[in-house]
PDB file of C-alpha atoms and ligand atoms in Angstrom:
ATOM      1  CA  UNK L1038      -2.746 -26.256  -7.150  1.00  0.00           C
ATOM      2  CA  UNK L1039      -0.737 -24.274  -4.899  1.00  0.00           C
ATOM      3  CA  UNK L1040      -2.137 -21.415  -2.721  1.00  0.00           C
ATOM      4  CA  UNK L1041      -1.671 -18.448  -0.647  1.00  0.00           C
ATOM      5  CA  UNK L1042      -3.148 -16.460   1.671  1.00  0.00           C
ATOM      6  CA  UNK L1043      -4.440 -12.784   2.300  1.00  0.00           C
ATOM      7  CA  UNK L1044      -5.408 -11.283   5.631  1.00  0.00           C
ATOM      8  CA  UNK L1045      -7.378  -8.187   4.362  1.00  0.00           C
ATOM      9  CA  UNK L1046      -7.738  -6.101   7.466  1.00  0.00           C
ATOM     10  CA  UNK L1047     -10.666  -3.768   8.669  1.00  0.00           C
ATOM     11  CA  UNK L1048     -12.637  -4.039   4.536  1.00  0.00           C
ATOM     12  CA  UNK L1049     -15.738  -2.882   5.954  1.00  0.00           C
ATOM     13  CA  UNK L1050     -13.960   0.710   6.944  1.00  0.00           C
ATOM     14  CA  UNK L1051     -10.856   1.266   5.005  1.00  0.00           C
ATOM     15  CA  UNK L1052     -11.531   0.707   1.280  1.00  0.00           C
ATOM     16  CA  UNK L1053     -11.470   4.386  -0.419  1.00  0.00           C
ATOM     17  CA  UNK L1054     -11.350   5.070  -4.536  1.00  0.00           C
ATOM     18  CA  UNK L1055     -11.857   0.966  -4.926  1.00  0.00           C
ATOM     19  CA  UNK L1056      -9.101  -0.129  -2.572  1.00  0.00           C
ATOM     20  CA  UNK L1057     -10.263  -3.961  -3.358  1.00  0.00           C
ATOM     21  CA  UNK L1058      -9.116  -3.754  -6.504  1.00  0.00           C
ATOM     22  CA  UNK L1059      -5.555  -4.471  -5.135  1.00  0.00           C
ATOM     23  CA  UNK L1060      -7.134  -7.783  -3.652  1.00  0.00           C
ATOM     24  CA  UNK L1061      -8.499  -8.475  -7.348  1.00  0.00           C
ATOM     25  CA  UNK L1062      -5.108  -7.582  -9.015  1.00  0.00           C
ATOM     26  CA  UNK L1063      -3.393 -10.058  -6.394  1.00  0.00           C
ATOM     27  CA  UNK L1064      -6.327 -13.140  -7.250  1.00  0.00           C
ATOM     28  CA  UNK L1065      -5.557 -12.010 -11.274  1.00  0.00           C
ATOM     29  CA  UNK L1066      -1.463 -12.070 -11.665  1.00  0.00           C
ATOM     30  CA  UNK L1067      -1.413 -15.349  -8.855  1.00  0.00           C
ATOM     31  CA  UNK L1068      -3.939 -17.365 -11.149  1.00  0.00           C
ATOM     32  CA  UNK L1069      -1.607 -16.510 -14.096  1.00  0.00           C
ATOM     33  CA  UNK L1070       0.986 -18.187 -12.550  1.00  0.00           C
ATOM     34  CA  UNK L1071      -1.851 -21.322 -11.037  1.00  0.00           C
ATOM     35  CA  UNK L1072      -1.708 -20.075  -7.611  1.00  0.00           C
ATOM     36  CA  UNK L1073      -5.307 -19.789  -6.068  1.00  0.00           C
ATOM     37  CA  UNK L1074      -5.488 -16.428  -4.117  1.00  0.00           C
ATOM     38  CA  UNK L1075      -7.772 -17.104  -0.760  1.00  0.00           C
ATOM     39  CA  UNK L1076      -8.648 -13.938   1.005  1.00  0.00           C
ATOM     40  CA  UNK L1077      -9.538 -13.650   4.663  1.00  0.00           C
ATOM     41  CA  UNK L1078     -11.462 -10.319   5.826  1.00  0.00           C
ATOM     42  CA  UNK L1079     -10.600  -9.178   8.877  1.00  0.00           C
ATOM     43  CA  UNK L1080     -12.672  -6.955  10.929  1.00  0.00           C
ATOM     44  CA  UNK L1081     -12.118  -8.401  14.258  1.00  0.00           C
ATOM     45  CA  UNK L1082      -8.909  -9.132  15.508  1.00  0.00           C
ATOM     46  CA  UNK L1083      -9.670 -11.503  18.238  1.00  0.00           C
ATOM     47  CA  UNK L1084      -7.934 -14.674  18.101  1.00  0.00           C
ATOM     48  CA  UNK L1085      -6.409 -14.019  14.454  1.00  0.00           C
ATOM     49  CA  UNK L1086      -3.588 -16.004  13.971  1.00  0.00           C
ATOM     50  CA  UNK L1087      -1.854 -13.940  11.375  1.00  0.00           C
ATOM     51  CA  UNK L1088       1.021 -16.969  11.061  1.00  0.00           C
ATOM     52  CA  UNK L1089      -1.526 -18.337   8.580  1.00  0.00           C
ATOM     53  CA  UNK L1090      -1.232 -15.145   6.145  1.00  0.00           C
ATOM     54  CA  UNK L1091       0.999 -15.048   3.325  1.00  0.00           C
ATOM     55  CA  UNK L1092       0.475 -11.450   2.415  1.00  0.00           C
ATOM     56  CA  UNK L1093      -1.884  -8.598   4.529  1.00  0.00           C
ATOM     57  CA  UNK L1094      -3.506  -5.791   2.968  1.00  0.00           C
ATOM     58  CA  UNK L1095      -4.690  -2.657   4.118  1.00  0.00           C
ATOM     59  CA  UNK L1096      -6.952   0.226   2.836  1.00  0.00           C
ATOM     60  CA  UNK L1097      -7.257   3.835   2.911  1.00  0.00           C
ATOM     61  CA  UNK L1098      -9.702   5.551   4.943  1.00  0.00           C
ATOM     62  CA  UNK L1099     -11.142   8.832   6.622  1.00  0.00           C
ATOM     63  CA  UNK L1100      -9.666  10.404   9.555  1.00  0.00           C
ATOM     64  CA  UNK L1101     -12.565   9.109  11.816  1.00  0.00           C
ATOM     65  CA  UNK L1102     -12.460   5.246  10.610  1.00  0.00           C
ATOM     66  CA  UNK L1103      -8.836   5.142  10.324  1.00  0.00           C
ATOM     67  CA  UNK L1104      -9.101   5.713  14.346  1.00  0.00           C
ATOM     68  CA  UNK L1105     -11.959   3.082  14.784  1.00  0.00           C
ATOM     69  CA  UNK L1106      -9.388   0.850  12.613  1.00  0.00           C
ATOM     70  CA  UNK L1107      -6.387   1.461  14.526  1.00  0.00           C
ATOM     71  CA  UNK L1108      -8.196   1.183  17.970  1.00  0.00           C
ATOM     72  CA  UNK L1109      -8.869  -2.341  16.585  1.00  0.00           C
ATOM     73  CA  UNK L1110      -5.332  -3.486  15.016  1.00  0.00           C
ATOM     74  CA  UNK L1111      -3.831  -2.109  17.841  1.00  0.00           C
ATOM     75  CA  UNK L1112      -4.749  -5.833  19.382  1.00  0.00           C
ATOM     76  CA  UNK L1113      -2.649  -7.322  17.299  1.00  0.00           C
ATOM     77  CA  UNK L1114       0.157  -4.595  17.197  1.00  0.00           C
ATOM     78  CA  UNK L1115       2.915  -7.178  18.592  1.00  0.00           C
ATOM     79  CA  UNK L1116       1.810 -10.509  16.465  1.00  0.00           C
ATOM     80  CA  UNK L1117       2.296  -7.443  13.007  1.00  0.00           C
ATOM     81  CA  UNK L1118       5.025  -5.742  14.198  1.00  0.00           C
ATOM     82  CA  UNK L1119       6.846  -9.400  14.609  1.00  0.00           C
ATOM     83  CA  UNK L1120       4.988 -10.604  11.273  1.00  0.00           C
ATOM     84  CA  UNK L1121       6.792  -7.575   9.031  1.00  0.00           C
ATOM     85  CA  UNK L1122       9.808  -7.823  10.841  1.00  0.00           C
ATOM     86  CA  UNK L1123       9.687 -11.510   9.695  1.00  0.00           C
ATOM     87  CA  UNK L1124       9.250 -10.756   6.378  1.00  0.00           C
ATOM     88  CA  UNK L1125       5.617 -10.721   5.376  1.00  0.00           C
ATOM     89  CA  UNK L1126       4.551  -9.376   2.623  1.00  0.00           C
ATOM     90  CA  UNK L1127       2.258  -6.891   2.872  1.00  0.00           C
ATOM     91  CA  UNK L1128       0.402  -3.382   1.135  1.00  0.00           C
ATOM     92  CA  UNK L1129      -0.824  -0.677   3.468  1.00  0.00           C
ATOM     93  CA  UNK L1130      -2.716   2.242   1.301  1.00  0.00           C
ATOM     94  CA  UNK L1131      -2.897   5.784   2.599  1.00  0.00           C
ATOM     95  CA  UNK L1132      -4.796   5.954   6.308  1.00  0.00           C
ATOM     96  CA  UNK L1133      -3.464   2.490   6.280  1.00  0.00           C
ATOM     97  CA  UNK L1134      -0.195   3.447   5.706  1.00  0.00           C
ATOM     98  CA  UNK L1135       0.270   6.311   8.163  1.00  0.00           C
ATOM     99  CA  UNK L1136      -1.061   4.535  11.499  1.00  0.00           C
ATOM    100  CA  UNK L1137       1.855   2.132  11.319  1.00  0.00           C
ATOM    101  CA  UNK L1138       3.812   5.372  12.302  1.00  0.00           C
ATOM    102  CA  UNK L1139       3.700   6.808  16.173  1.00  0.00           C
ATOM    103  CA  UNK L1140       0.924   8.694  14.981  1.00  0.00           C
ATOM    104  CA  UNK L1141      -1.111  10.867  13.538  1.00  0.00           C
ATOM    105  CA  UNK L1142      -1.984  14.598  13.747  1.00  0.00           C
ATOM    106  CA  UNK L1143      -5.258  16.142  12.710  1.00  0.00           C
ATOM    107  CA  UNK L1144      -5.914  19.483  11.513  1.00  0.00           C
ATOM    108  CA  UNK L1145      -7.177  20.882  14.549  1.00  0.00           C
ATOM    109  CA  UNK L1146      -4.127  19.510  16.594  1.00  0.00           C
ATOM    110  CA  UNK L1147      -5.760  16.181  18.156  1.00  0.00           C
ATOM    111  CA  UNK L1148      -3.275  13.764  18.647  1.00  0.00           C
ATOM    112  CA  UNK L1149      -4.018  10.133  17.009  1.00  0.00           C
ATOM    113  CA  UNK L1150      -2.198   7.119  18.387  1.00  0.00           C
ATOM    114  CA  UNK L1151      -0.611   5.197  15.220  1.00  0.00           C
ATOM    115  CA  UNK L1152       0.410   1.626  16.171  1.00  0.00           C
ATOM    116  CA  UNK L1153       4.077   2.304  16.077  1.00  0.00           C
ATOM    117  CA  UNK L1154       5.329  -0.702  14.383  1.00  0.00           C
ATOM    118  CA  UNK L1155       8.181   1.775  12.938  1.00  0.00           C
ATOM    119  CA  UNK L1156       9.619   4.738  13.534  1.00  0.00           C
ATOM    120  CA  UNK L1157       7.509   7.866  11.605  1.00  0.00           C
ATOM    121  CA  UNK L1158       4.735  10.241  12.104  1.00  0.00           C
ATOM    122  CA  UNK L1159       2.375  12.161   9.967  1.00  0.00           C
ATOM    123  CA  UNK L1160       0.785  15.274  10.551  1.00  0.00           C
ATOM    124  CA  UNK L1161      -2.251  16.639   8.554  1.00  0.00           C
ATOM    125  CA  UNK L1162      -3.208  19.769   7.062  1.00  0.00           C
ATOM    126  CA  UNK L1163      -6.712  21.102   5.702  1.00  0.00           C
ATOM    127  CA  UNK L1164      -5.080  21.391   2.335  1.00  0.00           C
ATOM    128  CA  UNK L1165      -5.163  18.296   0.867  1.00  0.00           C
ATOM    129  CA  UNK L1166      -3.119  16.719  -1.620  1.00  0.00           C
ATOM    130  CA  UNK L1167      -4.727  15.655  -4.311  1.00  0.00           C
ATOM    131  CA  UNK L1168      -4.512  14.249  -7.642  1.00  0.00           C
ATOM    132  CA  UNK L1169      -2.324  11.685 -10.199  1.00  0.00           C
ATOM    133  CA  UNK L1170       1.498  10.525  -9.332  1.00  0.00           C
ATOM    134  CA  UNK L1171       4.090   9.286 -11.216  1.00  0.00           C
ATOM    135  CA  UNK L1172       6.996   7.505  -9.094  1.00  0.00           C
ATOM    136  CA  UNK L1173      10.155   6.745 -10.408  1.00  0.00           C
ATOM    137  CA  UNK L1174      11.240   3.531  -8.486  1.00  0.00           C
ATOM    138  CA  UNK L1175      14.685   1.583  -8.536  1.00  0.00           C
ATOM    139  CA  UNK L1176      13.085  -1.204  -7.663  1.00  0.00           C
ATOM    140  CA  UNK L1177       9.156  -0.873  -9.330  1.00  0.00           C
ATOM    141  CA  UNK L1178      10.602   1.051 -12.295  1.00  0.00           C
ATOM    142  CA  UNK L1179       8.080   3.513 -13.072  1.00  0.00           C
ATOM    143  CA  UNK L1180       4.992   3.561 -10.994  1.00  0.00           C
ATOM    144  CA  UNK L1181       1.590   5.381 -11.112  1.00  0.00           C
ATOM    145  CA  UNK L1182      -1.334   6.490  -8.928  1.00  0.00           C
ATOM    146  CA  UNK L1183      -3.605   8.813  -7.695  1.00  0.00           C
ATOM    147  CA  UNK L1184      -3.688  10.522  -4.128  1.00  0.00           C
ATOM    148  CA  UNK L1185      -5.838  12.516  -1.882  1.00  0.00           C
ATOM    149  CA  UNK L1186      -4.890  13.114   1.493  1.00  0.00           C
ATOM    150  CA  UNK L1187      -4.269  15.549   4.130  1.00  0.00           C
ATOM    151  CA  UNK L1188      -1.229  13.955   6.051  1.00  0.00           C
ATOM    152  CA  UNK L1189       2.264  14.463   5.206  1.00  0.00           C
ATOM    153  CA  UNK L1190       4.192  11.827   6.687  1.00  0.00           C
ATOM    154  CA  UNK L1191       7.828  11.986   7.719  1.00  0.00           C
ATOM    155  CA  UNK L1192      10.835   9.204   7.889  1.00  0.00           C
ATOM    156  CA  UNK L1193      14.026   7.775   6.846  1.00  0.00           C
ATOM    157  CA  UNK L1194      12.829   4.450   5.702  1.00  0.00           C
ATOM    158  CA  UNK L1195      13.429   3.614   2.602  1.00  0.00           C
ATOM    159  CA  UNK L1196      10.484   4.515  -0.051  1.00  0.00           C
ATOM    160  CA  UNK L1197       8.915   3.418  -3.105  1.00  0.00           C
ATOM    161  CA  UNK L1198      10.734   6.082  -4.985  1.00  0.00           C
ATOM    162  CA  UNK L1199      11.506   9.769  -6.146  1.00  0.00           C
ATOM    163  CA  UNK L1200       8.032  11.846  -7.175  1.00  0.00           C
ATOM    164  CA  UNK L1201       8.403  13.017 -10.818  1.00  0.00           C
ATOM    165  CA  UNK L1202       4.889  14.281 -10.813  1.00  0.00           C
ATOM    166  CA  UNK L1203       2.217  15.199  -8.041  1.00  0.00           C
ATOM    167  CA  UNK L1204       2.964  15.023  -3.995  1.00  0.00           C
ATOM    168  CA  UNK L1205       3.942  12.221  -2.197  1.00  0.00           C
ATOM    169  CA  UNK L1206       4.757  11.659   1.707  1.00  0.00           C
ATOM    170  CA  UNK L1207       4.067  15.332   2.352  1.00  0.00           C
ATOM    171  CA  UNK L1208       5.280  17.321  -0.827  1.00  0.00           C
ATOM    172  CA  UNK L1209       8.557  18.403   0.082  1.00  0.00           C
ATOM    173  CA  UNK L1210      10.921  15.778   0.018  1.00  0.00           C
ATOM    174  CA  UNK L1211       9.704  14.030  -3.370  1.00  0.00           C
ATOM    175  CA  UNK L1212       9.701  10.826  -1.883  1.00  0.00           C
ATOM    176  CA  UNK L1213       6.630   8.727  -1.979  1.00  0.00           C
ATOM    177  CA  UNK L1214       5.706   5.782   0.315  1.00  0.00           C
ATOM    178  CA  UNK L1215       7.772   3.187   2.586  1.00  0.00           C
ATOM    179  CA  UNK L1216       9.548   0.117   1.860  1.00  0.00           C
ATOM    180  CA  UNK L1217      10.935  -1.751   4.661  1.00  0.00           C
ATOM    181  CA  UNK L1218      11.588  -5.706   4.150  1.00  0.00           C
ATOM    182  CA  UNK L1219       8.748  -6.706   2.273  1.00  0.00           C
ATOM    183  CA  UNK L1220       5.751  -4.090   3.435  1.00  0.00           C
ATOM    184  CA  UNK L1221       5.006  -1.480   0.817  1.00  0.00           C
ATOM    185  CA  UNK L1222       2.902   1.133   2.271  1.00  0.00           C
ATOM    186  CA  UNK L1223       1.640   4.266  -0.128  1.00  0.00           C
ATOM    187  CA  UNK L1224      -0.096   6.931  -0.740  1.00  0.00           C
ATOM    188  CA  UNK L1225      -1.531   5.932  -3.927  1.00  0.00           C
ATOM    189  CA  UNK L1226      -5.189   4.841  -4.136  1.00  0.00           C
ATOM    190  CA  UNK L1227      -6.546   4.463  -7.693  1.00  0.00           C
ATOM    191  CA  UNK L1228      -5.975   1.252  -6.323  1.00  0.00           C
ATOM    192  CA  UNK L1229      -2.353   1.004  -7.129  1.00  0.00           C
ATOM    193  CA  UNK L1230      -1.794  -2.543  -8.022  1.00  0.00           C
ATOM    194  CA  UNK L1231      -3.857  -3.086 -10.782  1.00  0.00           C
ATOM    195  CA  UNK L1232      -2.042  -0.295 -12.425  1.00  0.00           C
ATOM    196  CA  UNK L1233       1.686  -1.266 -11.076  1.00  0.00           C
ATOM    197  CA  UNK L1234       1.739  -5.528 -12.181  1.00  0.00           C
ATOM    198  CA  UNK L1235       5.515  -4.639 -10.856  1.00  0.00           C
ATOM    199  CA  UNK L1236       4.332  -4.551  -7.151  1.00  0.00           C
ATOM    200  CA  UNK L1237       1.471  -7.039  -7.765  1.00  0.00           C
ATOM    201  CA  UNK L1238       3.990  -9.531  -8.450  1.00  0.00           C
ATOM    202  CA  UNK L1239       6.672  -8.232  -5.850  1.00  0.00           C
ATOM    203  CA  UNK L1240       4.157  -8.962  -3.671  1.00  0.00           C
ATOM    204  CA  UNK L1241       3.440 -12.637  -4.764  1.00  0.00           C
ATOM    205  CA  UNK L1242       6.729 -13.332  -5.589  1.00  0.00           C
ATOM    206  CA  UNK L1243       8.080 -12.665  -2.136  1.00  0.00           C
ATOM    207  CA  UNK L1244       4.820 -14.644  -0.662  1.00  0.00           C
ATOM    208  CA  UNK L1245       5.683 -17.574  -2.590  1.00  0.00           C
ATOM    209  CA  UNK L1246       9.290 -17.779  -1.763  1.00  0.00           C
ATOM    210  CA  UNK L1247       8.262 -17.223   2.045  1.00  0.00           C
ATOM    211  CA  UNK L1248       6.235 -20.475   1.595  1.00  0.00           C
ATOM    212  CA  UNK L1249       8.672 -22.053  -0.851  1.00  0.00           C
ATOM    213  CA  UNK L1250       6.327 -22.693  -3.953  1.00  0.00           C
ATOM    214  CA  UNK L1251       7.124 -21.815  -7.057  1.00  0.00           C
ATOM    215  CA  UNK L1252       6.421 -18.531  -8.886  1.00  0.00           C
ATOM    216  CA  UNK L1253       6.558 -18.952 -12.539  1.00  0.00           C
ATOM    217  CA  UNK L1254       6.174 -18.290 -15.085  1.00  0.00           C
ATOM    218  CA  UNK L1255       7.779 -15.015 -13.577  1.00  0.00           C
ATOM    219  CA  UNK L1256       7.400 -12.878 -16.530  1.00  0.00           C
ATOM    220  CA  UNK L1257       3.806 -12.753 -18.532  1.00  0.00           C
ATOM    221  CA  UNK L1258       2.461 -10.034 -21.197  1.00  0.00           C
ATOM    222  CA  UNK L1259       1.895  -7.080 -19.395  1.00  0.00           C
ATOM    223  CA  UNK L1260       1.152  -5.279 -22.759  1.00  0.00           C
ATOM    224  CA  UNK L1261      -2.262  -3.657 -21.889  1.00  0.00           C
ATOM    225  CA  UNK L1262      -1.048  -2.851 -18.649  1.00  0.00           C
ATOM    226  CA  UNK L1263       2.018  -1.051 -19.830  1.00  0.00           C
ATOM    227  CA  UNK L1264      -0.010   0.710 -22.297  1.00  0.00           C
ATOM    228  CA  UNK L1265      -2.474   2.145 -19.807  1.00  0.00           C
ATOM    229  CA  UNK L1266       0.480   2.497 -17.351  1.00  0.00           C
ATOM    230  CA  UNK L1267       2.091   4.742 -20.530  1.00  0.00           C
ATOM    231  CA  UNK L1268      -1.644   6.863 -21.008  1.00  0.00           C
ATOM    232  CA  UNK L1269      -1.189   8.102 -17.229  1.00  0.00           C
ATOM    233  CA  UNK L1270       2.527   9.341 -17.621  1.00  0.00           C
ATOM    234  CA  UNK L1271       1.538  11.093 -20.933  1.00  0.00           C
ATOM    235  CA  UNK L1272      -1.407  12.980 -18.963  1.00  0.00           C
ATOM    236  CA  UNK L1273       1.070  14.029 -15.935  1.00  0.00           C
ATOM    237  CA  UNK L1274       3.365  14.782 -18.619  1.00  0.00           C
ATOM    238  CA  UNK L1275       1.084  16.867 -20.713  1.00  0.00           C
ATOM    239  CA  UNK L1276      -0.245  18.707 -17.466  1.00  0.00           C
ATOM    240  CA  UNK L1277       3.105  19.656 -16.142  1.00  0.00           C
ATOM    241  CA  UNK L1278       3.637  20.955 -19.374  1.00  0.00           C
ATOM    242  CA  UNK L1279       0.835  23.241 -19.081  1.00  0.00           C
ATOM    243  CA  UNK L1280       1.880  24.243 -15.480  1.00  0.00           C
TER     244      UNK L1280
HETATM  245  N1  LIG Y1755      -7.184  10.486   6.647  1.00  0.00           N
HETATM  246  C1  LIG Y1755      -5.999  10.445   5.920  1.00  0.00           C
HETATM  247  C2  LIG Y1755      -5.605  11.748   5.244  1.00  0.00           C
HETATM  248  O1  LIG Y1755      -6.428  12.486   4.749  1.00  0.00           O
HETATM  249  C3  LIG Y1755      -6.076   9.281   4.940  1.00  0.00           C
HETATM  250  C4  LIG Y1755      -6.955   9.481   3.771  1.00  0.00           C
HETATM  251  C5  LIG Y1755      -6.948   8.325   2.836  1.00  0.00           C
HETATM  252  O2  LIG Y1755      -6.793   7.170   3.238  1.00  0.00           O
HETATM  253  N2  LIG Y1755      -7.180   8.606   1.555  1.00  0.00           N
HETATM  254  O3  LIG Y1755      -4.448  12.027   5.197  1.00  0.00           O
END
C-alpha cells in the first residue's frame, strides 16, 4: 500500500472549532484511493526533518497560543519557508494562517512577530468576524466554511477565491485566504476540509504527484458531501435574503 505523510504542527495549541477534522478528512479521501495517511504531531521542532512530510497542517488558535506557536515554528522558519517554496503541500487555518505573514497586530497595538515566510500582514480589531462563508473559487469551485476572527489580513497573493457570503481576509476586499504553489491557508474553521472534498483531494493529489504514486481513482461519489455542501449555501442564501 502506498503512503504519505503529515507533519501536524503545534496540535496541542492550535486546534479551534475541531481543526483535526481536516487531519480525519485527509486519512478518509487518501484510504479511498488505498493510500494510508500517517500523521506526525509536532509540538517540538527540534531536530524535525520536515523533508520526510508530504503535506503539513496547521490549526487555528487564540491570540496568546498563536504567539507560544510561532515562538516555536519560528525554529524551523528557513527548513518551511524552503519546504513551500518547494512545493509542499500544505493547510494553514486561521491563527495558523496569519503568522506566515510579517506579523500580526493586536487590538491594543502590540506588535506580534509572524514568521515571514511571505510577504503580508494582519492587523486585528475587537470586532470580530464571525460566522458562515461561501467562496466562489476558480480552482475549488464553490467552497464553504465558518469564521471567527479578529485579524484582517492584507496581500497580493493569490487567494482561494471571491467571498459571495460572510467576511474573508478582512471584509473589504472579498477575497478569502492565500494560495501560493501548493499551501492553502484560510480563514475557515468548521474544519474546512471535510466540507470542501475539492481541497481534501487538491491536497493529496499534489502530495502524491510530489512523491510520484498514483492518485486514483481521482474522482469518487461525493454525493453526501455535495448535498451538505448545497444545505450551507441555501442557509447563506436564505440569510442574505433576509438581510
Ligand atoms: N487570533 C486570531 C484572530 O482572532 C486567530 C483566531 C483563530 O484562529 N480562529 O484573528
Amino acid at each position: 500500500m502506498h503512503e504519505l505523510t503529515v507533519f501536524h504542527f503545534m496540535p496541542d495549541k492550535l486546534n479551534l472549532y475541531s481543526d483535526i477534522g481536516n487531519i480525519m478528512a485527509l486519512k478518509y479521501r487518501a484510504k479511498q484511493r488505498n493510500i494510508k495517511l500517517n500523521v506526525v504531531d509536532i509540538n517540538e521542532t527540534d531536530n524535525i526533518d520536515l523533508s520526510k512530510a508530504d503535506i503539513f497542517f496547521i490549526g487555528g488558535g487564540s491570540d496568546r497560543e498563536q504567539s507560544l506557536a510561532t515562538k516555536e515554528l519560528a525554529k524551523i522558519k528557513t527548513q518551511l519557508k524552503s519546504a513551500i517554496e518547494d512545493g509542499l503541500p500544505g493547510l494553514t487555518i486561521c491563527g495558523g494562517y496569519q503568522f506566515l505573514g510579517e506579523k500580526y497586530t493586536t487590538p491594543d497595538g502590540e506588535v506580534l512577530e509572524g514568521l515571514n515566510i511571505l510577504d503580508f500582514y494582519t492587523e486585528s480589531q475587537t470586532e470580530r468576524l464571525t460566522g458562515d462563508v461561501v467562496i466562489e473559487s476558480d480552482t475549488f469551485g464553490t467552497i464553504v466554511g465558518f469564521e471567527n476572527h479578529g485579524g484582517r489580513t492584507y496581500h497580493k497573493f493569490d487567494t482561494l477565491g471571491h467571498v459571495t457570503y460572510g467576511y474573508g481576509n478582512n471584509a473589504t476586499d472579498q477575497k478569502e485566504g492565500i494560495h501560493y504553489k501548493n499551501l492553502l491557508g484560510t480563514y475557515l474553521h468548521g474544519p474546512v476540509l471535510p466540507k470542501n472534498h475539492e481541497m481534501t483531494d487538491y491536497l493529496l493529489e499534489a502530495a502524491a504527484k510530489r512523491k510520484g504514486i498514483p492518485f486514483e481513482p481521482k474522482h469518487i461519489d461525493n454525493t453526501a458531501e455535495e448535498q451538505a455542501k448545497q444545505v450551507l449555501i441555501d442557509r447563506a442564501r436564505k440569510n442574505q435574503q433576509k438581510t
